[in-house]
Coordinates of C-alpha atoms and ligand atoms in Angstrom, one line a residue:
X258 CA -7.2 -18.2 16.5
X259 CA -9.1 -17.6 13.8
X260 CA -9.4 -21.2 12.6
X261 CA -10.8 -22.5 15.8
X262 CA -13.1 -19.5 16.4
X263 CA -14.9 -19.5 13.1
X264 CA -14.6 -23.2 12.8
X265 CA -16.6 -23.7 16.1
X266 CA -18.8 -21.4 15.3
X267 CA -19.8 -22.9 11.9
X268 CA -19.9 -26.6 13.5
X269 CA -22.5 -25.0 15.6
X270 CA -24.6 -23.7 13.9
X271 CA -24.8 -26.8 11.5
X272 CA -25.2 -29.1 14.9
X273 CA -28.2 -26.7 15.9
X274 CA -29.9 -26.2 12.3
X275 CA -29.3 -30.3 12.0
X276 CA -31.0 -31.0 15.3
X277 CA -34.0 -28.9 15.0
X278 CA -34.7 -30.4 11.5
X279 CA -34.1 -33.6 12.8
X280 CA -36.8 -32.8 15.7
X281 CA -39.1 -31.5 13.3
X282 CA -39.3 -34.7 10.9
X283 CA -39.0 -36.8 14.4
X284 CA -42.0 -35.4 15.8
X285 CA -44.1 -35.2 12.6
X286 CA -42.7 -38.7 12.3
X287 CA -44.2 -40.2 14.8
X288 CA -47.2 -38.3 14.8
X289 CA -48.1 -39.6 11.5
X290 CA -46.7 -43.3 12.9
X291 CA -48.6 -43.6 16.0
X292 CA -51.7 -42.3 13.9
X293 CA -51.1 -45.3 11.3
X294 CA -50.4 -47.3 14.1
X295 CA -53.7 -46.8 15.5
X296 CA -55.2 -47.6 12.4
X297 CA -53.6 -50.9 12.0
X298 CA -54.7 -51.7 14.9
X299 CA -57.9 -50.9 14.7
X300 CA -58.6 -52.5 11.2
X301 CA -56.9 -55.9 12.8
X302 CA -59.3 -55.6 15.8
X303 CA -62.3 -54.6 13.7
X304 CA -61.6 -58.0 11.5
X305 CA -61.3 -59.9 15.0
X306 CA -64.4 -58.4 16.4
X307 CA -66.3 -61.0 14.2
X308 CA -65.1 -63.6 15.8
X309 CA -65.1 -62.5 19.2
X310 CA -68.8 -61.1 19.1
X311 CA -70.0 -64.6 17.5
X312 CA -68.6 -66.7 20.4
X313 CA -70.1 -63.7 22.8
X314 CA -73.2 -64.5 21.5
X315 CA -73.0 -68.1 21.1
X316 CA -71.9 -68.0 25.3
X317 CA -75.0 -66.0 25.7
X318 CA -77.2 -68.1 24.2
X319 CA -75.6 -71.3 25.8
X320 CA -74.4 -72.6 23.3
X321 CA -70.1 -72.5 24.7
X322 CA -69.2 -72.5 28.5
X323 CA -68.1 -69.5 30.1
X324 CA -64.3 -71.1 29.9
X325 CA -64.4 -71.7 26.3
X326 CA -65.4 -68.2 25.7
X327 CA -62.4 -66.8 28.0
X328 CA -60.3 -69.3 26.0
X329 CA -61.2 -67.4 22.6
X330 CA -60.9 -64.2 24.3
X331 CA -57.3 -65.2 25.8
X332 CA -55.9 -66.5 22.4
X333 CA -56.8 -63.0 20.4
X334 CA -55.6 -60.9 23.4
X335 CA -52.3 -62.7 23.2
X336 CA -52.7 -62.5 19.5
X337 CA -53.2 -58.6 19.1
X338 CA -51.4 -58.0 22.5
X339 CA -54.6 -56.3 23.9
X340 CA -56.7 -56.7 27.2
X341 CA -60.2 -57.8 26.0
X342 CA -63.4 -57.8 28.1
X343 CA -66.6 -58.6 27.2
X344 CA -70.1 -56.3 28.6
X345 CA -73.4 -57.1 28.6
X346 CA -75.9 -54.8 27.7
X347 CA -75.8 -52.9 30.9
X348 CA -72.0 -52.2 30.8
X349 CA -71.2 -55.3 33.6
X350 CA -68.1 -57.4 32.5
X351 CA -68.3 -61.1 32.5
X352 CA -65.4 -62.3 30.7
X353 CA -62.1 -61.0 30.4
X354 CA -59.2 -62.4 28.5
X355 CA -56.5 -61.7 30.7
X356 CA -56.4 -63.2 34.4
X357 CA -55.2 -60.5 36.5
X358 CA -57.8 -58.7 35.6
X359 CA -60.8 -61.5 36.6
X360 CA -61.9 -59.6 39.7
X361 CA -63.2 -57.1 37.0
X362 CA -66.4 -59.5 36.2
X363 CA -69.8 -58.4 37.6
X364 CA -68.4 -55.2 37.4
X365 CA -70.0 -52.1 35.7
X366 CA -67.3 -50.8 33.7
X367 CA -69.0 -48.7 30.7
X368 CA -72.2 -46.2 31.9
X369 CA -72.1 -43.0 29.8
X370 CA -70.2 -45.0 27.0
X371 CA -73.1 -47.4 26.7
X372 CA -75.3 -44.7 24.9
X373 CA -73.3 -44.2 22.2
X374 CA -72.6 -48.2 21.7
X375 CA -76.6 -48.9 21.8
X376 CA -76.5 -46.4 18.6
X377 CA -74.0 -48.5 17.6
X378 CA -71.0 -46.7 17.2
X379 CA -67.8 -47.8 18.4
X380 CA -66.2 -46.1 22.0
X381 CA -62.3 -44.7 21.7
X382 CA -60.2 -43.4 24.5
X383 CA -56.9 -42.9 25.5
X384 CA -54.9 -42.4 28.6
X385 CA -55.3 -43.8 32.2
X386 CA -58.2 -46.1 32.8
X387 CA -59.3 -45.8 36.7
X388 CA -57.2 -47.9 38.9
X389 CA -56.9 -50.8 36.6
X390 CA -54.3 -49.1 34.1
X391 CA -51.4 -47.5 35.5
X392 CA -49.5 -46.6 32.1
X393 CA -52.0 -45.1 29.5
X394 CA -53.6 -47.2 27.6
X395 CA -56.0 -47.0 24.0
X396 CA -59.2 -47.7 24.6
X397 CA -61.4 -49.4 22.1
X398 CA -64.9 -50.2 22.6
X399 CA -67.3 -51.6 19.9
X400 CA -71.2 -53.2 20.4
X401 CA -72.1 -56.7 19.3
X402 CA -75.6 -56.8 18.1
X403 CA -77.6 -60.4 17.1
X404 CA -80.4 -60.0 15.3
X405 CA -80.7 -56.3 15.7
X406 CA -80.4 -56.1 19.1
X407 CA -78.1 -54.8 21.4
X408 CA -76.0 -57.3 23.0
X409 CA -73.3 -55.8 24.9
X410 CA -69.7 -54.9 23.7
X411 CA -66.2 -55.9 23.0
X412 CA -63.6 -53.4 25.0
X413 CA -59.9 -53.6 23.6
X414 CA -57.1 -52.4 26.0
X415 CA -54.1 -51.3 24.2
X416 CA -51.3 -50.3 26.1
X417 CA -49.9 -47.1 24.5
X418 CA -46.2 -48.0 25.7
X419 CA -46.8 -51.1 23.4
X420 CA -47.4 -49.3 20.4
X421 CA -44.4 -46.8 21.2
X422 CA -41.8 -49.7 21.2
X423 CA -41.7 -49.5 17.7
X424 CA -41.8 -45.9 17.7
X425 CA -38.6 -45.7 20.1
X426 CA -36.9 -47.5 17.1
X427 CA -38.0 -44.8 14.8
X428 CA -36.6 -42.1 17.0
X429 CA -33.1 -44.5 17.2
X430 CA -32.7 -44.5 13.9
X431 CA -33.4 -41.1 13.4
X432 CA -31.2 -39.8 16.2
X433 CA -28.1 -41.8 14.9
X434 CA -28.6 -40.4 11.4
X435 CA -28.7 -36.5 13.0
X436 CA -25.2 -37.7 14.8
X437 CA -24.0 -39.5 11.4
X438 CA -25.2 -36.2 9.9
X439 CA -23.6 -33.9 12.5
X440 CA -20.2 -35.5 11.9
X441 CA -20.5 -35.8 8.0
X442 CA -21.5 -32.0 7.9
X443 CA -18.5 -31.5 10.4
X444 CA -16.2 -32.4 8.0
X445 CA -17.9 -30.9 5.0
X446 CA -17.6 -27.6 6.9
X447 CA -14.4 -28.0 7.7
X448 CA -13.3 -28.6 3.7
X449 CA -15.2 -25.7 2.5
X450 CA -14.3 -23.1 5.5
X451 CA -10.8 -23.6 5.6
X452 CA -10.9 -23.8 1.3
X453 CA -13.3 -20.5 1.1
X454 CA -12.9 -18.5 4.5
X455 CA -10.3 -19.9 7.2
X456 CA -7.6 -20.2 4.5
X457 CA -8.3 -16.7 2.6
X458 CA -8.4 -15.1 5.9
X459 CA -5.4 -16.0 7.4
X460 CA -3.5 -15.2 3.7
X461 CA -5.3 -11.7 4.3
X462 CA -4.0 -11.6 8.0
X463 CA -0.1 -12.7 7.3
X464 CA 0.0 -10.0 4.3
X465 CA -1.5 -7.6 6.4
X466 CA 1.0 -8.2 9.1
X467 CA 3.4 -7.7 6.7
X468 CA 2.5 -4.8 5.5
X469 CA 2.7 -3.3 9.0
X470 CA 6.2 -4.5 9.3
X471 CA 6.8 -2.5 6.2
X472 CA 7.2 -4.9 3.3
X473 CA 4.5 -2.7 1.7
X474 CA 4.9 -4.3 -1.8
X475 CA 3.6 -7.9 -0.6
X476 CA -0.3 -8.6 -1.9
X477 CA -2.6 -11.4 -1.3
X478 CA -3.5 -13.9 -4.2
X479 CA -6.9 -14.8 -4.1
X480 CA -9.6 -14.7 -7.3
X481 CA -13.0 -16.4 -5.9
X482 CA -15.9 -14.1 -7.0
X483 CA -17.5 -13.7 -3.5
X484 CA -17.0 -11.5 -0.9
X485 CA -13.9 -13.0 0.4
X486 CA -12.7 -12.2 -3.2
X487 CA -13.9 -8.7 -3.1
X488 CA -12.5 -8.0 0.2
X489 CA -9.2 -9.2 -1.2
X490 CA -9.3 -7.0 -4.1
X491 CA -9.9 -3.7 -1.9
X492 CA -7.0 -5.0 0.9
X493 CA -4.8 -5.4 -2.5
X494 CA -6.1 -2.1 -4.1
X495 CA -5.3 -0.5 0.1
X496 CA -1.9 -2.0 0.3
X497 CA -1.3 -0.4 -3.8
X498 CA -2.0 2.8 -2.3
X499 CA -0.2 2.3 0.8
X500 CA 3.0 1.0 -1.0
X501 CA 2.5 4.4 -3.1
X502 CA 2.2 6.7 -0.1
X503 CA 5.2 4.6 1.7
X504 CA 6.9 5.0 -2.1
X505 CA 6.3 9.0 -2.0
X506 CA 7.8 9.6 1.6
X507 CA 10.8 7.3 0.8
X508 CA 11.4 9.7 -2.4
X509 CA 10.6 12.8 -0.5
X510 CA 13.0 12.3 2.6
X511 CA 16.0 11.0 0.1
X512 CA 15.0 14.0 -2.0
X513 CA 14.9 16.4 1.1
X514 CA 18.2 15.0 1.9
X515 CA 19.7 15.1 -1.1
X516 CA 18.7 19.5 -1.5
X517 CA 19.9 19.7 2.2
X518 CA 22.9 18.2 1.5
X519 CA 24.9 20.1 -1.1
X520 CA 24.6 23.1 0.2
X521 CA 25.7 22.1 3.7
X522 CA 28.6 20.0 2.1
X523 CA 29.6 23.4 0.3
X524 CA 29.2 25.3 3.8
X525 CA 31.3 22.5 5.4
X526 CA 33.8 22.9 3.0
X527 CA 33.9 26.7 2.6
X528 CA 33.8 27.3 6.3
X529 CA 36.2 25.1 7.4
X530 CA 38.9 26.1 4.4
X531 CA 38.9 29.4 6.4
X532 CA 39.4 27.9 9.7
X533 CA 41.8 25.7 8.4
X534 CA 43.6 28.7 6.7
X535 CA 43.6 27.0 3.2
X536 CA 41.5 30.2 2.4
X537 CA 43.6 33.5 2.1
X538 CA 42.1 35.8 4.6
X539 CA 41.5 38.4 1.5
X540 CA 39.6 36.1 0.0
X541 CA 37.2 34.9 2.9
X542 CA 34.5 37.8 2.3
X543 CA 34.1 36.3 -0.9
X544 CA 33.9 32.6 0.2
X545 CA 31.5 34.2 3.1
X546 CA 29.6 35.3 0.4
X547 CA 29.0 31.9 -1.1
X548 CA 28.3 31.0 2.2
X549 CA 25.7 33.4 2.7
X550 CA 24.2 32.2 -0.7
X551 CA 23.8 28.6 0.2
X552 CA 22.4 30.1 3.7
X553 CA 19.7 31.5 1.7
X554 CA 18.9 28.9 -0.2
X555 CA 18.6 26.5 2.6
X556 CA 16.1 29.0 4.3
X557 CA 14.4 29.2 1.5
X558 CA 14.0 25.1 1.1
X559 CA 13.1 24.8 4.7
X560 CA 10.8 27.6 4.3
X561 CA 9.0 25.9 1.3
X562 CA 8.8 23.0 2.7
X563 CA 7.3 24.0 5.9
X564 CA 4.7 26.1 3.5
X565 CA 3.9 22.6 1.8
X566 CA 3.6 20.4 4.7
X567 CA 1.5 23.5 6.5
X568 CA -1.1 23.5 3.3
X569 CA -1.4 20.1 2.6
X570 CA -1.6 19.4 6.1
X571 CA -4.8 21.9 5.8
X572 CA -2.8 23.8 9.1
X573 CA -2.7 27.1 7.0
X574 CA -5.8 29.1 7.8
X575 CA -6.4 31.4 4.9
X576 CA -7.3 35.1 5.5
X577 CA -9.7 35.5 2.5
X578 CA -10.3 39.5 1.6
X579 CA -10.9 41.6 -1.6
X580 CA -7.9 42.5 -3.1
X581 CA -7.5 44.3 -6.9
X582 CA -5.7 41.9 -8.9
X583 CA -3.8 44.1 -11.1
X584 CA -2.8 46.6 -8.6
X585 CA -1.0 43.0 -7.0
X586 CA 0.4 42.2 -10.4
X587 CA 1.8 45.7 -11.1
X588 CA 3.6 45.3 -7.4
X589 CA 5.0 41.9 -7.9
X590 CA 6.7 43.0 -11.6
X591 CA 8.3 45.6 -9.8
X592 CA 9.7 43.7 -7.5
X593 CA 11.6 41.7 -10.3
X594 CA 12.8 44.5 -11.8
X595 CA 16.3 44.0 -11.9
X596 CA 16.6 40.3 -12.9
X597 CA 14.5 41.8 -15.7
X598 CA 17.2 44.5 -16.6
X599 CA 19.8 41.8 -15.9
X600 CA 18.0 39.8 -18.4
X601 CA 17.0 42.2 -20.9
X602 CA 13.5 41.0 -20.4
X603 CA 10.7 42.6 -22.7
X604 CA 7.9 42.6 -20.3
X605 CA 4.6 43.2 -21.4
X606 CA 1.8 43.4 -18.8
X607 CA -1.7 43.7 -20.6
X608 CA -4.3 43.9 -17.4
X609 CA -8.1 44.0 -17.9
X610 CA -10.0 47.1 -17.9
X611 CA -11.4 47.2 -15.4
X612 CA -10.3 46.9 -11.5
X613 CA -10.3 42.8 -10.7
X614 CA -11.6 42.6 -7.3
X615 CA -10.9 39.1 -6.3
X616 CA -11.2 36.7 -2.8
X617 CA -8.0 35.4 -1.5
X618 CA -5.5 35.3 0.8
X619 CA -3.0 38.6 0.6
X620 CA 0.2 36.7 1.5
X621 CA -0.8 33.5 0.0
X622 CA -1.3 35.6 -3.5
X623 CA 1.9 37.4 -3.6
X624 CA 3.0 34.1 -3.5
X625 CA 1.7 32.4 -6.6
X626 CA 2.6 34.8 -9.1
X627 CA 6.0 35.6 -7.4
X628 CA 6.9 32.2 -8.1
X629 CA 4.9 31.9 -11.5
X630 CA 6.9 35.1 -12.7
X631 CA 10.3 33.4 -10.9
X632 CA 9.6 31.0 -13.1
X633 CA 9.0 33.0 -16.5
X634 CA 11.9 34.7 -15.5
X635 CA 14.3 32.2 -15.1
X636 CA 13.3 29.7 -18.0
X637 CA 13.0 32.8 -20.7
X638 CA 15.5 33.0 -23.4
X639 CA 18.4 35.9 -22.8
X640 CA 16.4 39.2 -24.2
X641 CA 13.1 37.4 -24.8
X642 CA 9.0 38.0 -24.1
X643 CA 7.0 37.9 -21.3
X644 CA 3.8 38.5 -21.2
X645 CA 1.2 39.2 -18.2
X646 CA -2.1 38.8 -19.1
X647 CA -5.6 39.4 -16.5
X648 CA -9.2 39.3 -18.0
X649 CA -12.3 38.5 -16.6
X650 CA -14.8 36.0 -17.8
X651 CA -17.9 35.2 -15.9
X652 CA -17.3 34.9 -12.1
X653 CA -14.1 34.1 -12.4
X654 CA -10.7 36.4 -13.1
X655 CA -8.0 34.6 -15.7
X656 CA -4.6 35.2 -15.1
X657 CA -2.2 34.0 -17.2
X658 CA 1.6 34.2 -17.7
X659 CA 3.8 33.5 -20.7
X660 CA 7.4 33.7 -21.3
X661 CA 9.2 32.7 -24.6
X662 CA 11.7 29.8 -24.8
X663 CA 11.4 25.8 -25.2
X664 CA 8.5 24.2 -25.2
X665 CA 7.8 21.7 -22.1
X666 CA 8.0 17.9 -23.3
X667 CA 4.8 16.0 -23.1
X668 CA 5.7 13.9 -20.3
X669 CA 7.2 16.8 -18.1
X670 CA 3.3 18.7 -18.3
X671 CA 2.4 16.2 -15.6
X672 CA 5.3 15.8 -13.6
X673 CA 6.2 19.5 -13.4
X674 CA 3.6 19.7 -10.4
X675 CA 5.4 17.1 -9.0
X676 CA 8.0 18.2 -5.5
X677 CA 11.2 18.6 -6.5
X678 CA 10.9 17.9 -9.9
X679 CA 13.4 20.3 -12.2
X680 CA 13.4 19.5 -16.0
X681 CA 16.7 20.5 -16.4
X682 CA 19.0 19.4 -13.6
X683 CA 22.2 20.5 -14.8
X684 CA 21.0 23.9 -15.2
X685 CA 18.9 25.3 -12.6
X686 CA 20.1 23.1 -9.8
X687 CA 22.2 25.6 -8.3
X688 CA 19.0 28.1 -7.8
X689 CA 15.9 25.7 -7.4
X690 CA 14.4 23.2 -5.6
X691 CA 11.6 22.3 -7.6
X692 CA 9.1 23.6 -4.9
X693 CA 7.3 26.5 -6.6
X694 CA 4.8 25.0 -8.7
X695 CA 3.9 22.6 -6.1
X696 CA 3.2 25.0 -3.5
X697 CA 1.3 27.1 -6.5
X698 CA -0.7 24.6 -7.2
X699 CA -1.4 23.8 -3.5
X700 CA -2.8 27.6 -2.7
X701 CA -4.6 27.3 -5.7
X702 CA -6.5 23.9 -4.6
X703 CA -7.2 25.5 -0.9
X704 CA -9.0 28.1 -2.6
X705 CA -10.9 26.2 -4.8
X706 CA -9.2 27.7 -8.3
X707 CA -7.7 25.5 -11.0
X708 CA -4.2 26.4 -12.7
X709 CA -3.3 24.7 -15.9
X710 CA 0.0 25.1 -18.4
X711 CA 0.5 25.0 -22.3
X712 CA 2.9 25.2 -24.9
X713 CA 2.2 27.7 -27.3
X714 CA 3.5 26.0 -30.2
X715 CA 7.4 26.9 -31.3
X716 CA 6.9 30.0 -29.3
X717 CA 6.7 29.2 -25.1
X718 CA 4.9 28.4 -22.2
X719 CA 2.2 29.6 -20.5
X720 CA 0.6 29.4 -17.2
X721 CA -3.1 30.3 -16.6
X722 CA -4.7 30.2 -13.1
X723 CA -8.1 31.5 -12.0
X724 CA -9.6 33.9 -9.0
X725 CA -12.7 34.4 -8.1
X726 CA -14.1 37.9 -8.4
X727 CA -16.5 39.4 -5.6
Ligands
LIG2226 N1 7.8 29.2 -17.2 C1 8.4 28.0 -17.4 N2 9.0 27.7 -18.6 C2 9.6 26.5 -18.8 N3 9.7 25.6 -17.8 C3 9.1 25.8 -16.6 C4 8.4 27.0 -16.4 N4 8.0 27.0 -15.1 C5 8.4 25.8 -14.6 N5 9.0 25.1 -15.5 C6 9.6 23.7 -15.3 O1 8.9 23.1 -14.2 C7 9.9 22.8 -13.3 C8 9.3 22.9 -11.9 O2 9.1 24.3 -11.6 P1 9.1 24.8 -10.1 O3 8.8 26.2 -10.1 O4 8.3 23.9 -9.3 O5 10.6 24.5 -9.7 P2 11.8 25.4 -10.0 O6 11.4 26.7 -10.6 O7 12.8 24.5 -10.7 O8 12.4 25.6 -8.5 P3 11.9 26.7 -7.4 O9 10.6 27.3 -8.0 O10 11.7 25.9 -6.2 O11 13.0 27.6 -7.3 C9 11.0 23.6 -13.5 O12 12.2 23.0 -13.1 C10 11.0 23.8 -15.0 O13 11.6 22.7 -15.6
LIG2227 MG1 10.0 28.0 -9.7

């Protein structure tokens, strides 16, 4: 498809810009020819003029008969392919060198003409001449004087159509080179489209086609340095992103999977022990329990997820209103109290002065530090620090959160952001999904704040997020 189209289109073009040069250097061509023609022609008459005016003169003195004269006249007309007439000094004809045209004599051919020959200058014309030339004709008329006096004139007849046989030859040769030119361009368009545009193209076309079949990882091989080039190097840069995005979903669904999974095999198991009876019925409140767990947690995951999806999908409209940051803080330690007791969790909240009026979303807020302080919680050493830190610098409000323990490994910084990614997988697999610092994070870029972690050396981590203050 492709092929053909641009090929055609190419060919074209070429055939078009080819002709209209060729007619360009055709017609200057034979302007300039017809012009040098001319000009040969008259030179060769001029140098025959000599002759023809001495034996015009010598008839009109009496010295040659009137047939000896036409004689002359016939041999340079056949000569120079011209009609030649000879006038006397009144414009009347009375010799001609071709026969057909005898009926001419005693005829006045030249009147106005005549003036300009007396000064004796020579006459030119072309085109028709009365009824005597049909097909135009180059008239050339020049005086004969003998011993300074006007005599009469020589008129040459040249038929234009004579002088354009030659021409027509031109314009052959010309029009077979444009068709010789047409056909060697053809194929000289055809080698370089199909090497620079047909042949990138279609590579371009089959990889995009496979692409949308799904073989994202196929890319197309092409280095020139023009545009076909460049537009290779954004489809390849497209289809890297593509295979990324297609990469992502294929990790997220088998991770989504995977976190569904366990606790509905556990479920399974658990439930159908009790139909089964292989569970004592005194100890099916305690299996329901477990049940009820895994329950939970599954609500939970589906619940995160559809938070995730809903933000990054830019669905979630956020209700932006003052609220007082520490007052929010204060509430949300509470709320941990008793995995803090559980813990034996020093907890030390060290809040800013002053009240932190900030702009964000109620909901949305309670949720970023429950799950920083989940966090602090649940990766602090048994009996250790944390520490809850607000101050305000500028326009913005600094919250931070430390807890003591292991320091994060360098390459885990990154990745912690990441969905589902848990550092520890043995450990903390039973009670997390990898989903809070994700959606954190998330919130955090809706409303335009940054959140950043570090290791404080040998000591812990901590988180830091901002707020702006109203
Ligand atoms: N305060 C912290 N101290 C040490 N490591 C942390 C801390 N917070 C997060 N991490 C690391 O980052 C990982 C990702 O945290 P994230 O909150 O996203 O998931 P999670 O806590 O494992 O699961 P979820 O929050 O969904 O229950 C954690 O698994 C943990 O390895
Ligand atoms: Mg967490």
């Amino acid at each position: 498809m492709i092929k053909k189209g641009l090929f055609s289109k190419m060919v074209a073009t070429f055939t078009l810009i080819i002709s209209i040069s060729f007619i360009i250097i055709a017609t200057f061509l034979s302007y300039w020819f017809e012009g040098y023609y001319f000009q040969q022609r008259k030179a060769q008459i001029n140098s025959e003029s000599g002759i023809i005016g001495k034996a015009a003169v010598e008839y009109l003195e009496g010295d040659i008969s009137s047939y000896r004269l036409r004689e002359i006249l016939t041999y340079i007309g056949n000569y120079l392919a011209t009609d030649i007439w000879l006038l006397d000094n009144y414009g009347y004809v009375y010799s001609v060198s071709n026969d057909k045209q005898k009926k001419l004599i005693e005829k006045q051919v030249f009147t106005n003409e005549l003036e300009e020959l007396r000064k004796g200058n020579s006459v030119e014309k072309r085109g028709a001449y009365g009824n005597i030339f049909v097909v135009p004709v180059h008239t050339y008329g020049m005086p004969i004087f003998y011993n300074g006096t006007f005599k009469g004139a020589i008129v040459m007849h040249t038929s234009i159509n004579e002088i354009r046989g030659p021409l027509k030859k031109v314009y052959e040769i010309i029009w077979a080179s444009a068709v010789l030119a047409i056909i060697a361009s053809c194929f000289v368009i055809y080698y370089f489209s199909q090497r620079i545009i047909i042949r990138p193209l279609a590579q371009i076309n089959y990889v995009a086609d496979k692409i949308s079949k799904g073989e994202v990882d196929k890319r197309v091989n092409i280095n020139s340095k023009d545009e076909i080039g460049a537009l290779a190097e954004s489809f390849n840069s497209m289809a890297d992103s593509l295979e990324k995005i297609e990469n992502n979903r294929r990790e997220f669904i088998s991770n989504v999977s995977h976190e569904i999974r366990s606790p509905i095999t556990s479920i399974k198991g658990f439930v159908s022990g009790m139909l089964d009876g292989i569970i004592p019925k005194e100890k099916e409140r305690y299996y329901l329990g477990i049940v009820y767990k895994e329950i939970q947690r599954l609500t939970r995951l589906v619940n995160d997820l559809l938070d995730l999806s809903a933000i990054e999908a830019g669905e979630f409209n956020l209700r932006i209103e003052e609220l007082e940051l520490n007052e929010f803080i204060r509430l949300s330690v509470i709320k941990f109290e008793t995995k803090i007791k559980d813990k034996k969790i020093n907890v030390n909240v060290c809040l800013d002065d002053e009240d932190l009026f900030v702009a964000a979303d109620r909901d949305r807020l309670v949720q970023i530090i429950t799950n920083l302080l989940d966090n602090a919680i649940k990766y602090v050493n048994e009996g250790g620090n944390v520490k809850i830190n607000t101050t305000k610098r500028g326009k913005k409000a600094y919250v931070s959160i430390f807890n003591d323990g292991p320091c994060i490994s360098e390459q885990d910084l990154k990745k912690i952001w990441q969905r589902f990614y848990k550092e520890d997988k043995a450990r903390s697999s039973k009670v997390s999904t990898g989903l809070g610092l994700p959606i954190v994070r998330s919130i955090l870029t809706k409303l335009g704040e940054d959140i950043w972690v570090e290791n404080v050396k040998n000591k812990g981590v901590k988180f830091t997020f901002t707020l702006t203050l109203i």
